[in-house]
Amino acid sequence: MTLNIQRYRLAGRGAMFAAALAVFFAVWTPASRADQSADEAAAQQAEAKQILEQSLEALGGMQKTTGWQTRIDSGRMVSIRPGWGTLQAKATQFIKKPDKMKFDQDFSAYDHPFFFIYYYNAGEVWVDVNLGIRQNPRYTEQLTNTMKRIDGVGHFLAACDTFFVVKDVPDDSLIAASTVQRVGVVEDGDTLLFDIDTATRFPVRRIEESGTTHVLMDDYRDIAGMKVPFHVVGYHNGEKATEYFWETITFNEKIDDAIFEENKPKKEEAK
């Protein structure tokens, strides 16, 4: 819903009404302005939340989109790295709520003889790079945020209380501004923006990390009553960085906890 400011012409007896308005504005107190500002902020918050709620409903509703327990995504990943060029990997992502994730990127299936396997297990994060185990605060932050926000729109509606609408969305080379409504959410000091398609109500872009990261989502398909994007593209600092072509996405299949314990480093091995 877009708020519009309408202008009226006053003529004849309406001029007296205009005069009355002039007197009103002349004696309008700063407190009145503050009240109006608060009302406008509340209206904008309600509008932004409504847009996200409409999007969540289009995706399948809160119960379905957040009520699953396991998820397995399998397909192909394209990675574009400066100095390395464009590489491909067989990608498989395992998620088990509330706090387990494994993301296997096997580049040896296509171009190069190496692999990356990312693990998140109850707050601990490590990466297996060609059987070498690495740990880094950057990996921990990234995977912690990914796990926390795994339910997407449903997570933000449930966890956040600050929402706003971006009225003037600029055109860019990725998405036509006329086709989306942009809303923002604030979580723990981080601001994220969602572009919601005006026709489908699906999220088609997420902007995060102070605008440096854009994630585009399309090719939505119905899986177990949910609409899920099978094509996801990540841009960083204006350059394409990753692209995922998921072939299968399944929910609530049994996943053995053992796969989230593989090569788990001992505390003294942390680097």
Tab-separated table of C-alpha atoms in Angstrom:
chain	number	residue	atom	x	y	z
A	1	MET	CA	0.000	0.000	0.000
A	2	THR	CA	1.406	3.398	-1.001
A	3	LEU	CA	0.559	6.531	0.867
A	4	ASN	CA	-0.305	9.452	-1.357
A	5	ILE	CA	-0.485	13.139	-0.631
A	6	GLN	CA	-3.433	14.732	-2.382
A	7	ARG	CA	-3.825	18.407	-3.157
A	8	TYR	CA	-7.154	20.219	-3.126
A	9	ARG	CA	-8.239	23.539	-4.646
A	10	LEU	CA	-10.363	25.756	-2.476
A	11	ALA	CA	-12.653	28.333	-4.002
A	12	GLY	CA	-15.652	30.410	-2.962
A	13	ARG	CA	-16.804	29.502	0.513
A	14	GLY	CA	-13.955	27.036	0.661
A	15	ALA	CA	-11.664	30.044	1.024
A	16	MET	CA	-12.941	30.469	4.598
A	17	PHE	CA	-11.836	26.911	5.285
A	18	ALA	CA	-8.411	27.790	3.885
A	19	ALA	CA	-8.229	30.777	6.184
A	20	ALA	CA	-9.129	28.598	9.135
A	21	LEU	CA	-6.326	26.211	8.158
A	22	ALA	CA	-3.885	29.118	8.065
A	23	VAL	CA	-4.825	30.089	11.624
A	24	PHE	CA	-4.479	26.454	12.705
A	25	PHE	CA	-0.989	26.090	11.260
A	26	ALA	CA	0.033	29.430	12.740
A	27	VAL	CA	-0.643	28.187	16.265
A	28	TRP	CA	0.398	24.556	15.670
A	29	THR	CA	2.855	23.627	18.410
A	30	PRO	CA	6.082	21.590	18.054
A	31	ALA	CA	4.378	18.897	20.120
A	32	SER	CA	1.696	18.640	17.438
A	33	ARG	CA	4.395	18.165	14.803
A	34	ALA	CA	6.004	15.473	16.934
A	35	ASP	CA	2.662	13.723	17.246
A	36	GLN	CA	2.197	13.813	13.480
A	37	SER	CA	5.732	12.516	12.931
A	38	ALA	CA	5.052	9.642	15.323
A	39	ASP	CA	1.785	8.893	13.534
A	40	GLU	CA	3.529	8.880	10.156
A	41	ALA	CA	6.215	6.543	11.464
A	42	ALA	CA	3.581	4.196	12.888
A	43	ALA	CA	1.671	4.221	9.598
A	44	GLN	CA	4.830	3.471	7.636
A	45	GLN	CA	5.758	0.677	10.039
A	46	ALA	CA	2.292	-0.865	9.641
A	47	GLU	CA	2.515	-0.576	5.842
A	48	ALA	CA	5.945	-2.236	5.697
A	49	LYS	CA	4.840	-5.048	7.988
A	50	GLN	CA	1.722	-5.597	5.896
A	51	ILE	CA	3.817	-5.943	2.715
A	52	LEU	CA	6.005	-8.564	4.399
A	53	GLU	CA	2.946	-10.386	5.734
A	54	GLN	CA	1.485	-10.498	2.216
A	55	SER	CA	4.786	-11.877	0.952
A	56	LEU	CA	4.888	-14.514	3.681
A	57	GLU	CA	1.366	-15.610	2.796
A	58	ALA	CA	2.344	-15.915	-0.883
A	59	LEU	CA	5.305	-18.087	0.138
A	60	GLY	CA	3.066	-20.487	2.044
A	61	GLY	CA	2.318	-18.851	5.380
A	62	MET	CA	4.116	-18.700	8.704
A	63	GLN	CA	3.403	-22.265	9.808
A	64	LYS	CA	4.749	-23.941	6.679
A	65	THR	CA	7.686	-21.656	5.950
A	66	THR	CA	9.017	-21.798	9.511
A	67	GLY	CA	7.653	-25.137	10.756
A	68	TRP	CA	9.994	-27.479	8.889
A	69	GLN	CA	12.793	-29.258	10.739
A	70	THR	CA	15.283	-30.318	8.060
A	71	ARG	CA	16.136	-29.107	4.578
A	72	ILE	CA	18.479	-30.437	1.893
A	73	ASP	CA	19.384	-28.360	-1.194
A	74	SER	CA	21.368	-29.978	-3.998
A	75	GLY	CA	22.568	-28.560	-7.307
A	76	ARG	CA	25.280	-26.558	-9.003
A	77	MET	CA	27.171	-23.548	-7.745
A	78	VAL	CA	29.067	-21.001	-9.846
A	79	SER	CA	31.787	-19.035	-8.064
A	80	ILE	CA	33.471	-15.979	-9.576
A	81	ARG	CA	36.739	-15.150	-7.841
A	82	PRO	CA	39.260	-12.485	-8.836
A	83	GLY	CA	42.365	-14.194	-10.182
A	84	TRP	CA	40.632	-17.573	-10.331
A	85	GLY	CA	37.982	-16.877	-12.914
A	86	THR	CA	34.597	-18.583	-13.058
A	87	LEU	CA	34.506	-21.959	-11.321
A	88	GLN	CA	31.750	-24.526	-10.850
A	89	ALA	CA	31.039	-26.861	-7.954
A	90	LYS	CA	28.594	-29.535	-6.976
A	91	ALA	CA	26.779	-27.943	-4.045
A	92	THR	CA	24.817	-29.636	-1.278
A	93	GLN	CA	23.432	-27.870	1.760
A	94	PHE	CA	22.119	-29.716	4.836
A	95	ILE	CA	20.159	-27.841	7.499
A	96	LYS	CA	18.773	-29.260	10.724
A	97	LYS	CA	16.995	-26.975	13.132
A	98	PRO	CA	17.619	-25.443	15.491
A	99	ASP	CA	21.387	-25.168	15.125
A	100	LYS	CA	23.090	-27.442	12.563
A	101	MET	CA	24.270	-26.775	9.025
A	102	LYS	CA	26.693	-28.310	6.543
A	103	PHE	CA	27.451	-26.725	3.162
A	104	ASP	CA	29.521	-28.878	0.800
A	105	GLN	CA	31.095	-27.192	-2.256
A	106	ASP	CA	32.910	-29.789	-4.388
A	107	PHE	CA	34.793	-28.030	-7.191
A	108	SER	CA	36.528	-31.263	-8.182
A	109	ALA	CA	33.255	-32.380	-9.769
A	110	TYR	CA	33.853	-29.783	-12.516
A	111	ASP	CA	36.913	-27.594	-12.813
A	112	HIS	CA	39.443	-27.717	-10.007
A	113	PRO	CA	40.747	-30.386	-7.590
A	114	PHE	CA	39.620	-28.815	-4.335
A	115	PHE	CA	36.588	-28.554	-2.086
A	116	PHE	CA	35.191	-26.422	0.728
A	117	ILE	CA	32.876	-27.810	3.414
A	118	TYR	CA	31.388	-25.321	5.875
A	119	TYR	CA	30.030	-26.519	9.228
A	120	TYR	CA	27.839	-24.814	11.812
A	121	ASN	CA	27.079	-26.840	14.927
A	122	ALA	CA	25.483	-25.234	17.988
A	123	GLY	CA	27.461	-22.019	17.545
A	124	GLU	CA	30.759	-23.605	16.553
A	125	VAL	CA	31.978	-23.009	12.994
A	126	TRP	CA	34.792	-24.621	11.023
A	127	VAL	CA	35.707	-25.065	7.366
A	128	ASP	CA	37.278	-28.106	5.735
A	129	VAL	CA	39.463	-27.005	2.802
A	130	ASN	CA	40.989	-30.043	1.105
A	131	LEU	CA	41.169	-31.822	4.492
A	132	GLY	CA	42.723	-28.768	6.153
A	133	ILE	CA	40.552	-27.389	8.988
A	134	ARG	CA	40.199	-23.623	9.323
A	135	GLN	CA	38.378	-21.367	11.772
A	136	ASN	CA	37.901	-17.627	11.522
A	137	PRO	CA	35.581	-15.056	13.183
A	138	ARG	CA	34.355	-14.036	9.709
A	139	TYR	CA	33.158	-17.570	8.984
A	140	THR	CA	31.493	-17.712	12.391
A	141	GLU	CA	29.635	-14.448	11.866
A	142	GLN	CA	28.462	-15.384	8.377
A	143	LEU	CA	27.189	-18.846	9.241
A	144	THR	CA	25.649	-17.695	12.519
A	145	ASN	CA	23.613	-15.080	10.654
A	146	THR	CA	22.667	-17.588	7.958
A	147	MET	CA	21.401	-20.087	10.526
A	148	LYS	CA	19.580	-17.446	12.552
A	149	ARG	CA	17.792	-16.105	9.463
A	150	ILE	CA	17.161	-19.447	7.777
A	151	ASP	CA	13.370	-18.921	7.841
A	152	GLY	CA	13.632	-15.746	5.746
A	153	VAL	CA	10.646	-13.405	5.824
A	154	GLY	CA	8.963	-15.410	8.586
A	155	HIS	CA	11.995	-14.988	10.830
A	156	PHE	CA	12.059	-11.210	10.474
A	157	LEU	CA	8.336	-10.844	11.073
A	158	ALA	CA	8.621	-12.887	14.253
A	159	ALA	CA	11.915	-11.492	15.564
A	160	CYS	CA	11.920	-7.808	14.587
A	161	ASP	CA	9.889	-4.814	15.670
A	162	THR	CA	11.309	-2.138	13.360
A	163	PHE	CA	10.011	-2.024	9.775
A	164	PHE	CA	9.913	0.764	7.204
A	165	VAL	CA	9.035	1.442	3.567
A	166	VAL	CA	11.513	2.816	1.034
A	167	LYS	CA	9.360	5.075	-1.105
A	168	ASP	CA	11.724	6.046	-3.913
A	169	VAL	CA	13.412	2.888	-5.145
A	170	PRO	CA	16.086	3.747	-7.739
A	171	ASP	CA	16.319	1.809	-10.976
A	172	ASP	CA	19.383	-0.359	-11.429
A	173	SER	CA	20.642	-3.009	-13.816
A	174	LEU	CA	19.349	-5.901	-11.706
A	175	ILE	CA	15.641	-5.208	-11.136
A	176	ALA	CA	13.250	-2.577	-12.492
A	177	ALA	CA	12.119	-0.401	-9.597
A	178	SER	CA	8.579	-0.212	-10.980
A	179	THR	CA	8.110	-3.961	-10.414
A	180	VAL	CA	8.848	-4.041	-6.673
A	181	GLN	CA	8.023	-2.588	-3.294
A	182	ARG	CA	11.018	-2.154	-1.013
A	183	VAL	CA	10.750	-2.614	2.727
A	184	GLY	CA	13.398	-2.561	5.411
A	185	VAL	CA	13.817	-4.423	8.684
A	186	VAL	CA	16.226	-3.778	11.538
A	187	GLU	CA	17.584	-6.687	13.568
A	188	ASP	CA	20.217	-6.255	16.273
A	189	GLY	CA	21.378	-3.041	14.645
A	190	ASP	CA	21.612	-4.573	11.155
A	191	THR	CA	19.356	-3.143	8.448
A	192	LEU	CA	18.223	-5.410	5.617
A	193	LEU	CA	16.086	-4.453	2.634
A	194	PHE	CA	13.674	-6.699	0.754
A	195	ASP	CA	12.351	-6.058	-2.750
A	196	ILE	CA	8.904	-7.655	-2.991
A	197	ASP	CA	7.530	-8.327	-6.480
A	198	THR	CA	4.285	-6.415	-6.914
A	199	ALA	CA	2.679	-9.193	-8.961
A	200	THR	CA	3.732	-12.428	-7.217
A	201	ARG	CA	4.502	-10.935	-3.765
A	202	PHE	CA	7.647	-13.085	-3.677
A	203	PRO	CA	10.935	-11.600	-2.385
A	204	VAL	CA	13.111	-11.077	-5.454
A	205	ARG	CA	16.059	-9.298	-3.804
A	206	ARG	CA	17.603	-8.975	-0.353
A	207	ILE	CA	20.116	-6.198	0.330
A	208	GLU	CA	22.401	-6.480	3.350
A	209	GLU	CA	25.829	-5.605	4.785
A	210	SER	CA	25.284	-1.860	4.385
A	211	GLY	CA	24.214	-2.304	0.770
A	212	THR	CA	27.378	-4.099	-0.348
A	213	THR	CA	25.636	-7.466	-0.774
A	214	HIS	CA	22.634	-8.061	-3.027
A	215	VAL	CA	20.982	-11.485	-3.245
A	216	LEU	CA	18.554	-12.069	-6.116
A	217	MET	CA	15.983	-14.885	-6.013
A	218	ASP	CA	13.802	-16.282	-8.791
A	219	ASP	CA	12.522	-19.518	-10.348
A	220	TYR	CA	10.167	-20.071	-7.418
A	221	ARG	CA	8.708	-23.586	-7.308
A	222	ASP	CA	6.160	-25.264	-5.081
A	223	ILE	CA	7.727	-27.658	-2.559
A	224	ALA	CA	5.509	-29.146	0.149
A	225	GLY	CA	3.126	-26.199	-0.084
A	226	MET	CA	5.908	-23.611	0.036
A	227	LYS	CA	7.252	-21.400	-2.741
A	228	VAL	CA	11.042	-21.775	-2.806
A	229	PRO	CA	13.580	-20.046	-5.132
A	230	PHE	CA	15.671	-22.495	-7.161
A	231	HIS	CA	17.881	-19.783	-8.677
A	232	VAL	CA	19.846	-17.522	-6.324
A	233	VAL	CA	22.510	-15.006	-7.368
A	234	GLY	CA	24.798	-13.097	-5.023
A	235	TYR	CA	26.483	-9.777	-5.849
A	236	HIS	CA	29.171	-8.161	-3.720
A	237	ASN	CA	30.281	-4.570	-4.237
A	238	GLY	CA	28.426	-4.501	-7.549
A	239	GLU	CA	30.075	-7.648	-8.957
A	240	LYS	CA	28.507	-11.069	-9.364
A	241	ALA	CA	30.140	-13.412	-6.846
A	242	THR	CA	28.060	-16.596	-6.620
A	243	GLU	CA	25.167	-18.242	-8.428
A	244	TYR	CA	23.182	-21.289	-7.381
A	245	PHE	CA	21.108	-23.519	-9.630
A	246	TRP	CA	19.317	-25.837	-7.221
A	247	GLU	CA	18.096	-29.068	-8.783
A	248	THR	CA	16.322	-30.516	-5.750
A	249	ILE	CA	15.119	-29.036	-2.466
A	250	THR	CA	13.524	-31.320	0.094
A	251	PHE	CA	12.122	-30.786	3.567
A	252	ASN	CA	11.819	-32.963	6.657
A	253	GLU	CA	13.980	-35.836	5.471
A	254	LYS	CA	15.954	-37.541	8.203
A	255	ILE	CA	19.533	-36.250	8.576
A	256	ASP	CA	22.042	-38.060	10.783
A	257	ASP	CA	23.647	-35.701	13.313
A	258	ALA	CA	27.003	-37.343	12.556
A	259	ILE	CA	27.441	-35.335	9.350
A	260	PHE	CA	27.562	-32.128	11.401
A	261	GLU	CA	30.406	-33.492	13.545
A	262	GLU	CA	32.834	-34.385	10.732
A	263	ASN	CA	36.380	-33.118	11.310
A	264	LYS	CA	35.255	-31.009	14.234
A	265	PRO	CA	38.393	-29.363	15.609
A	266	LYS	CA	39.451	-29.618	19.196
A	267	LYS	CA	39.512	-26.358	21.102
A	268	GLU	CA	43.314	-26.129	21.054
A	269	GLU	CA	43.303	-26.573	17.248
A	270	ALA	CA	41.389	-23.361	16.646
A	271	LYS	CA	43.308	-20.861	14.500
